[in-house]
Coordinates of N, CA and C in Angstrom, one line a residue:
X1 N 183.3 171.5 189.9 CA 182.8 170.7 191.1 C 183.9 170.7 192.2
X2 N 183.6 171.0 193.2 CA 184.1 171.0 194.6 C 184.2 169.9 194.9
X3 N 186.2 169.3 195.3 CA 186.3 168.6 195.6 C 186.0 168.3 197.1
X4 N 185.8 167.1 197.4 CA 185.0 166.2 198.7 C 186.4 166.2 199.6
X5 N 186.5 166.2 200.8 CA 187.6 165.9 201.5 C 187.5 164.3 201.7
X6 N 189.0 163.6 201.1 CA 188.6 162.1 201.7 C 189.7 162.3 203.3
X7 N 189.1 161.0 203.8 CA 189.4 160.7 205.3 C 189.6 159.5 205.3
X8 N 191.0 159.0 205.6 CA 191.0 157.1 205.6 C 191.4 157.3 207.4
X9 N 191.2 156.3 207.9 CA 191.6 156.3 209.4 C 191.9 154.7 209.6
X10 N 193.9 154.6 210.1 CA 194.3 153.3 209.9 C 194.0 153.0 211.4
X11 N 194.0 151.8 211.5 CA 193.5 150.9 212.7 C 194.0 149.7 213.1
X12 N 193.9 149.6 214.2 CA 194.7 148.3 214.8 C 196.5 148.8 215.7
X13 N 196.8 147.4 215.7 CA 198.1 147.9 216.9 C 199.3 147.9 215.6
X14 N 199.8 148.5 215.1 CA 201.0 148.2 213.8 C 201.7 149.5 214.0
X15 N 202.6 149.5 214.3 CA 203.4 150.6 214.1 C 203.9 150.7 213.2
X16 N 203.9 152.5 212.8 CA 203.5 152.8 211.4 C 204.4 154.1 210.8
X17 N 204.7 154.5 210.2 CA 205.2 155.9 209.8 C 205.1 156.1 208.5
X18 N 203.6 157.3 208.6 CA 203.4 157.3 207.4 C 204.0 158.7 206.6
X19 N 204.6 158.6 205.1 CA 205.3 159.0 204.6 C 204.3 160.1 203.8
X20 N 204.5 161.3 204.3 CA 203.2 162.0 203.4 C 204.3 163.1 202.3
X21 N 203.9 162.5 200.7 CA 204.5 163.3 200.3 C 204.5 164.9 200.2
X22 N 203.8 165.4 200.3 CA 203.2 166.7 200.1 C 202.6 167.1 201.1
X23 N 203.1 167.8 202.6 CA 201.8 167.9 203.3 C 200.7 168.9 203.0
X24 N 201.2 169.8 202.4 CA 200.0 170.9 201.9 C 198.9 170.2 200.9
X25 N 199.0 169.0 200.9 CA 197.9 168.3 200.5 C 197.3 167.3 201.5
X26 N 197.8 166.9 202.8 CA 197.1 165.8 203.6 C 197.0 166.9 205.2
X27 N 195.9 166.6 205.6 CA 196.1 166.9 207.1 C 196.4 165.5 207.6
X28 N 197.2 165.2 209.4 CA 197.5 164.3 209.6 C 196.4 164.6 211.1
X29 N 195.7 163.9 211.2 CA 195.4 164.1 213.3 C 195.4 162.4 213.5
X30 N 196.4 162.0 214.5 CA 196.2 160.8 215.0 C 196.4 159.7 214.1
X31 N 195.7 159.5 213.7 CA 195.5 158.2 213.1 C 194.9 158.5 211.9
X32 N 194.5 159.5 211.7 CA 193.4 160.1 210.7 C 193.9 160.7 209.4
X33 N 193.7 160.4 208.0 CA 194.2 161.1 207.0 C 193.3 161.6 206.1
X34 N 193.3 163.1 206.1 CA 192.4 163.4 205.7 C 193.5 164.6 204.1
X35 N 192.8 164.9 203.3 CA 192.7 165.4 201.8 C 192.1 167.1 202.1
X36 N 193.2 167.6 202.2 CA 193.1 168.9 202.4 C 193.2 169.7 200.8
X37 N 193.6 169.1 199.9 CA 193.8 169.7 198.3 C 192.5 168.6 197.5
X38 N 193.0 169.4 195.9 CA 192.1 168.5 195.4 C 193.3 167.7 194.6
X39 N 194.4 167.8 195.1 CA 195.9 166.6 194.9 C 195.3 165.3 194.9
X40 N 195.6 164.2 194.0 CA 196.0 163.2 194.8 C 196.8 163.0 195.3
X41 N 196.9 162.4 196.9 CA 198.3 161.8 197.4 C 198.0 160.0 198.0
X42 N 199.2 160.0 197.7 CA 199.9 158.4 198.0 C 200.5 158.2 199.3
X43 N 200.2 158.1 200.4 CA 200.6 158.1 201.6 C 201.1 156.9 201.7
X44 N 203.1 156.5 201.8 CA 203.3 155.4 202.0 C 203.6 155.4 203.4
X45 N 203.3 153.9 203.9 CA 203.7 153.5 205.4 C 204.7 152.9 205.5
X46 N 205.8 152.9 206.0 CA 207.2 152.2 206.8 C 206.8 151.7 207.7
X47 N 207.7 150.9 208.2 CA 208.5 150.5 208.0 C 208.5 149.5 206.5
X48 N 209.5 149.0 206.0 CA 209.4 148.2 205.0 C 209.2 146.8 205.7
X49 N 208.6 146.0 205.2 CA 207.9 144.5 205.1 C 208.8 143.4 204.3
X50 N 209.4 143.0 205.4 CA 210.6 141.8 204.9 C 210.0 140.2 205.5
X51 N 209.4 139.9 206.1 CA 209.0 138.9 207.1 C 207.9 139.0 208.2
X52 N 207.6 138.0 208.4 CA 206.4 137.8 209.1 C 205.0 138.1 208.3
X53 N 203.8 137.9 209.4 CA 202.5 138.1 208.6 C 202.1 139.3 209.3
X54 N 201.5 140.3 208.8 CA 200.9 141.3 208.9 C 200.1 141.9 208.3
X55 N 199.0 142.4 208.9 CA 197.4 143.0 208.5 C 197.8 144.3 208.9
X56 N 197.2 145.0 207.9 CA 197.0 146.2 207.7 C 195.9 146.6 207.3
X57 N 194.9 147.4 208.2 CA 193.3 148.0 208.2 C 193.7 148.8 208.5
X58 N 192.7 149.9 207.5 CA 192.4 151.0 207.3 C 190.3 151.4 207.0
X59 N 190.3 152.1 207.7 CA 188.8 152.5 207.5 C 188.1 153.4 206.3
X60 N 187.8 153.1 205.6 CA 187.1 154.2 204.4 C 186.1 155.1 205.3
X61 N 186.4 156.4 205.2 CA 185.9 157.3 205.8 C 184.9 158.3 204.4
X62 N 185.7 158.3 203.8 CA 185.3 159.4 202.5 C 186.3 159.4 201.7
X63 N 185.7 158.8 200.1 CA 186.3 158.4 198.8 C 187.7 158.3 199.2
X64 N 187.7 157.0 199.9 CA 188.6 156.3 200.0 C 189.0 155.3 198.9
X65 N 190.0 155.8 197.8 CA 190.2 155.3 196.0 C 190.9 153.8 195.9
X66 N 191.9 154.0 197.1 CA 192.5 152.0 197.0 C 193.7 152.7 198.1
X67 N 193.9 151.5 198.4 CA 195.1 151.1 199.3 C 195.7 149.8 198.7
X68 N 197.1 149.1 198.6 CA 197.8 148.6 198.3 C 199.3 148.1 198.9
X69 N 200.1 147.6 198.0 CA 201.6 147.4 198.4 C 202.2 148.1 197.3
X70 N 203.6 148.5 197.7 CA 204.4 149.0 196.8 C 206.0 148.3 196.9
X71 N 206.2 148.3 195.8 CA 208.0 147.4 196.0 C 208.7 148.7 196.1
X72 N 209.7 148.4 197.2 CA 210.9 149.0 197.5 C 211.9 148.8 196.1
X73 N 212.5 150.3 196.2 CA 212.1 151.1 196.9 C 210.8 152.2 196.4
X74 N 210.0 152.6 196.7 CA 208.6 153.6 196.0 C 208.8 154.8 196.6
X75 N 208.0 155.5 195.8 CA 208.4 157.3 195.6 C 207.3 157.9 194.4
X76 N 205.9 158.3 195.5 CA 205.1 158.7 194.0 C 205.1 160.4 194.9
X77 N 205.0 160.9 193.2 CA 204.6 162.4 193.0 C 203.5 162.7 193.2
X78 N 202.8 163.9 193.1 CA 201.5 165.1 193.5 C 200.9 164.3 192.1
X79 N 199.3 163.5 192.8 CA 198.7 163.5 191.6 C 199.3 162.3 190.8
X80 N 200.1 161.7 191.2 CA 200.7 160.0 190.9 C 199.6 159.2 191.5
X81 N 199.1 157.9 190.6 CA 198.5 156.9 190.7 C 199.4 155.5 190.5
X82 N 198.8 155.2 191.8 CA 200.2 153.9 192.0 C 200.0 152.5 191.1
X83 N 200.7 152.0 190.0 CA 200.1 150.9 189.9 C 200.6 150.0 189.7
X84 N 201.0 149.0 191.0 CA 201.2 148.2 191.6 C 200.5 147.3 192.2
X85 N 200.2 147.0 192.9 CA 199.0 146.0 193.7 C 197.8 147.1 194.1
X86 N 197.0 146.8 194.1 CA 195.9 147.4 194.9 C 194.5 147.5 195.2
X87 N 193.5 147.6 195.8 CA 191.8 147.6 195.7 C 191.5 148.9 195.4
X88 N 190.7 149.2 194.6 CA 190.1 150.0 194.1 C 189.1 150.5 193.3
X89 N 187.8 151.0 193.5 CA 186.6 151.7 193.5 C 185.6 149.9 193.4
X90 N 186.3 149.3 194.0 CA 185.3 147.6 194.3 C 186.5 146.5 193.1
X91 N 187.1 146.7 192.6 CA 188.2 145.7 192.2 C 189.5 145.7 192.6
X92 N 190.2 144.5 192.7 CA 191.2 144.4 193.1 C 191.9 144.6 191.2
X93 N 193.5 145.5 191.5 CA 194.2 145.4 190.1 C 195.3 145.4 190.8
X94 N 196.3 144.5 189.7 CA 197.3 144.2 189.7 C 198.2 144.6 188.5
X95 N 199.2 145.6 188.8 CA 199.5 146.8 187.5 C 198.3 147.0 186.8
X96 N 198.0 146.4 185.5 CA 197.0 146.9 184.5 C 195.6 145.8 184.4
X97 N 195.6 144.8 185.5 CA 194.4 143.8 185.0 C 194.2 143.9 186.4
X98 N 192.9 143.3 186.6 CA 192.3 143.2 187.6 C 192.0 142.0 188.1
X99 N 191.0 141.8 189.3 CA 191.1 140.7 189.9 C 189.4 141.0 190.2
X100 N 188.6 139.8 189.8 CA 186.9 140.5 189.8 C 186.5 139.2 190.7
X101 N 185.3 139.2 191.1 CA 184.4 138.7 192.0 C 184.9 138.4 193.5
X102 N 185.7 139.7 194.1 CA 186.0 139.7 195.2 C 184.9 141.2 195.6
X103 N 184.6 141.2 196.8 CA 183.8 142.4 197.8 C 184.0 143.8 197.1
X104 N 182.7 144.8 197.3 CA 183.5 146.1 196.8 C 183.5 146.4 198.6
X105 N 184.0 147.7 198.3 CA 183.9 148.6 199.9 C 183.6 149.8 199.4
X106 N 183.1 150.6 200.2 CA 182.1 151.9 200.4 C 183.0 152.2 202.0
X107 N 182.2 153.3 201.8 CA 182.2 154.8 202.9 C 182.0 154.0 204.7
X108 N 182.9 153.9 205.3 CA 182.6 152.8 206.6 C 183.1 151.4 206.9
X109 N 183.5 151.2 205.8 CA 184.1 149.5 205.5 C 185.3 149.8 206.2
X110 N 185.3 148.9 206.8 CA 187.0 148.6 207.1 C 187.5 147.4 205.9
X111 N 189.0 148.0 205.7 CA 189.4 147.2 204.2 C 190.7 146.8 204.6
X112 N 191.3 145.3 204.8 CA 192.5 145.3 205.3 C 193.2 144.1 204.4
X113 N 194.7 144.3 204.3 CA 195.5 143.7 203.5 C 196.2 142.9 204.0
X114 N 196.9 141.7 204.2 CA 197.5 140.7 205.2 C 198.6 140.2 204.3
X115 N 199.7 140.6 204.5 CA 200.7 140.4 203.8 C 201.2 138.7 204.8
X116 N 201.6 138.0 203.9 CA 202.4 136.7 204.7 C 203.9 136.7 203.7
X117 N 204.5 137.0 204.5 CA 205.9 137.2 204.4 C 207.2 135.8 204.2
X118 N 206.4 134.9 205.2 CA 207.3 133.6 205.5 C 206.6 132.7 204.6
X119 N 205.7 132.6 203.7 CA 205.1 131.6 203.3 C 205.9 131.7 201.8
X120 N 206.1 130.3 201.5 CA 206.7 130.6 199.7 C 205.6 129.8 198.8
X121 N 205.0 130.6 197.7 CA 205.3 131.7 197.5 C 204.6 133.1 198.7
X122 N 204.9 134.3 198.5 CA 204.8 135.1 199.7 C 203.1 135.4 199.0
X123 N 202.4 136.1 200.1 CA 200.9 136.2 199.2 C 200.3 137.8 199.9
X124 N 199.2 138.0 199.2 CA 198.9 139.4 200.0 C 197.2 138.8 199.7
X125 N 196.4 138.8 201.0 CA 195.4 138.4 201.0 C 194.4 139.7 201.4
X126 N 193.3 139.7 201.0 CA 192.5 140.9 201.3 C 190.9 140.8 201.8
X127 N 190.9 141.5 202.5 CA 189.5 141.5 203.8 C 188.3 143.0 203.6
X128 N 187.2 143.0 203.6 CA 186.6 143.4 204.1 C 185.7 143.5 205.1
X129 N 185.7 144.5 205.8 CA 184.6 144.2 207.5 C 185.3 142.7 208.2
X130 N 186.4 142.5 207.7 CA 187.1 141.0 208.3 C 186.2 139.8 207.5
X131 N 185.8 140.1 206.5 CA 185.5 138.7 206.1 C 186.8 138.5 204.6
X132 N 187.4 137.4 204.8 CA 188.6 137.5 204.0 C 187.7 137.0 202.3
X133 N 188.5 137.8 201.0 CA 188.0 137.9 200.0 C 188.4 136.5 199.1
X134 N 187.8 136.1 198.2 CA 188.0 135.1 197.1 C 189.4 135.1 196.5
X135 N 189.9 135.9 196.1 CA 190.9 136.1 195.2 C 192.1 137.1 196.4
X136 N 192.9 136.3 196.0 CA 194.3 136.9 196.7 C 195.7 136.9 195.3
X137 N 196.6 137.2 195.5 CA 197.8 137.7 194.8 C 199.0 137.2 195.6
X138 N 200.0 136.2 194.6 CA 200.9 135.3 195.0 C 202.2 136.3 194.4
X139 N 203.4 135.5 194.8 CA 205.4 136.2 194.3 C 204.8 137.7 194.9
X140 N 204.9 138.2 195.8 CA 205.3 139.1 196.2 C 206.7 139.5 196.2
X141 N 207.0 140.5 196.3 CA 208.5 140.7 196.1 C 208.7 140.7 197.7
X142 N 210.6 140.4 197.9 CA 210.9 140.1 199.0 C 210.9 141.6 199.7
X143 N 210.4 142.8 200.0 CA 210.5 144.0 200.5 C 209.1 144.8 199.6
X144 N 208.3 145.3 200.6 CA 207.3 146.3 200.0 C 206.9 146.8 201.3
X145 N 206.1 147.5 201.2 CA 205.5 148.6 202.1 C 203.6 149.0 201.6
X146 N 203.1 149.2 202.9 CA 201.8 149.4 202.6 C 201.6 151.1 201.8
X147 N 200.3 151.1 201.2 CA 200.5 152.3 200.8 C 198.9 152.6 200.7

């Protein structure tokens, strides 16, 4: 089977620098990240996340698998699956359990993550199409990055 090219396209005003491990697996245009191999890749974003609140949206374009946080410092390989926080194929998991009767997302969804930085405990709350989801995730660590 012929792999599908996926396409995530991030959005909004956040300045961003995204860390591509491998580019002979990601094309980069703009804003746009598209799956040029049948690799998986982990595209982490910098700056690192010490304070303040911040949303991070990203658009599912095509088999878009999860987006998440990662604790500093992170570093995945060709075909590394991150597991750490994250939404994915309609559940939210946290390392190895999950988090159920929150939204799934599909092909078009905008799917965004809102880290609150200043609040104790720190939390990472999660949105689809901007409707914010049931279940959110508390202790964040003091430093992570979107991924």
């Amino acid at each position: 089977m012929e792999p599908k090219p996926l396409s995530v396209q991030v959005v909004g005003n956040v300045d961003y620098i995204p860390v591509i491990p491998y580019e002979d697996d990601v094309n980069v245009s703009g804003s746009v990240f598209t799956s040029k191999s049948g690799n998986h890749s982990v595209i982490l974003f910098k700056p690192l996340i010490k304070s303040g609140i911040i949303k991070f949206d990203v658009q599912a374009m095509n088999q878009l698998i999860g987006l998440g946080i990662a604790y500093d410092p992170a570093k995945f390989e060709r075909n590394q699956v991150p597991q750490a926080i994250a939404k994915t194929s309609g559940k939210i998991y946290f390392g190895k359990g999950g988090i159920h009767d929150n939204g799934k997302f599909d092909n078009g969804n905008y799917v965004a993550l809102e880290l609150n930085m200043d609040s104790r405990p720190r939390t990472l709350s999660f949105f689809i199409d901007d409707e914010e989801q049931k279940n959110y995730i508390t202790d964040i660590p003091e430093s992570v990055s979107f991924w």
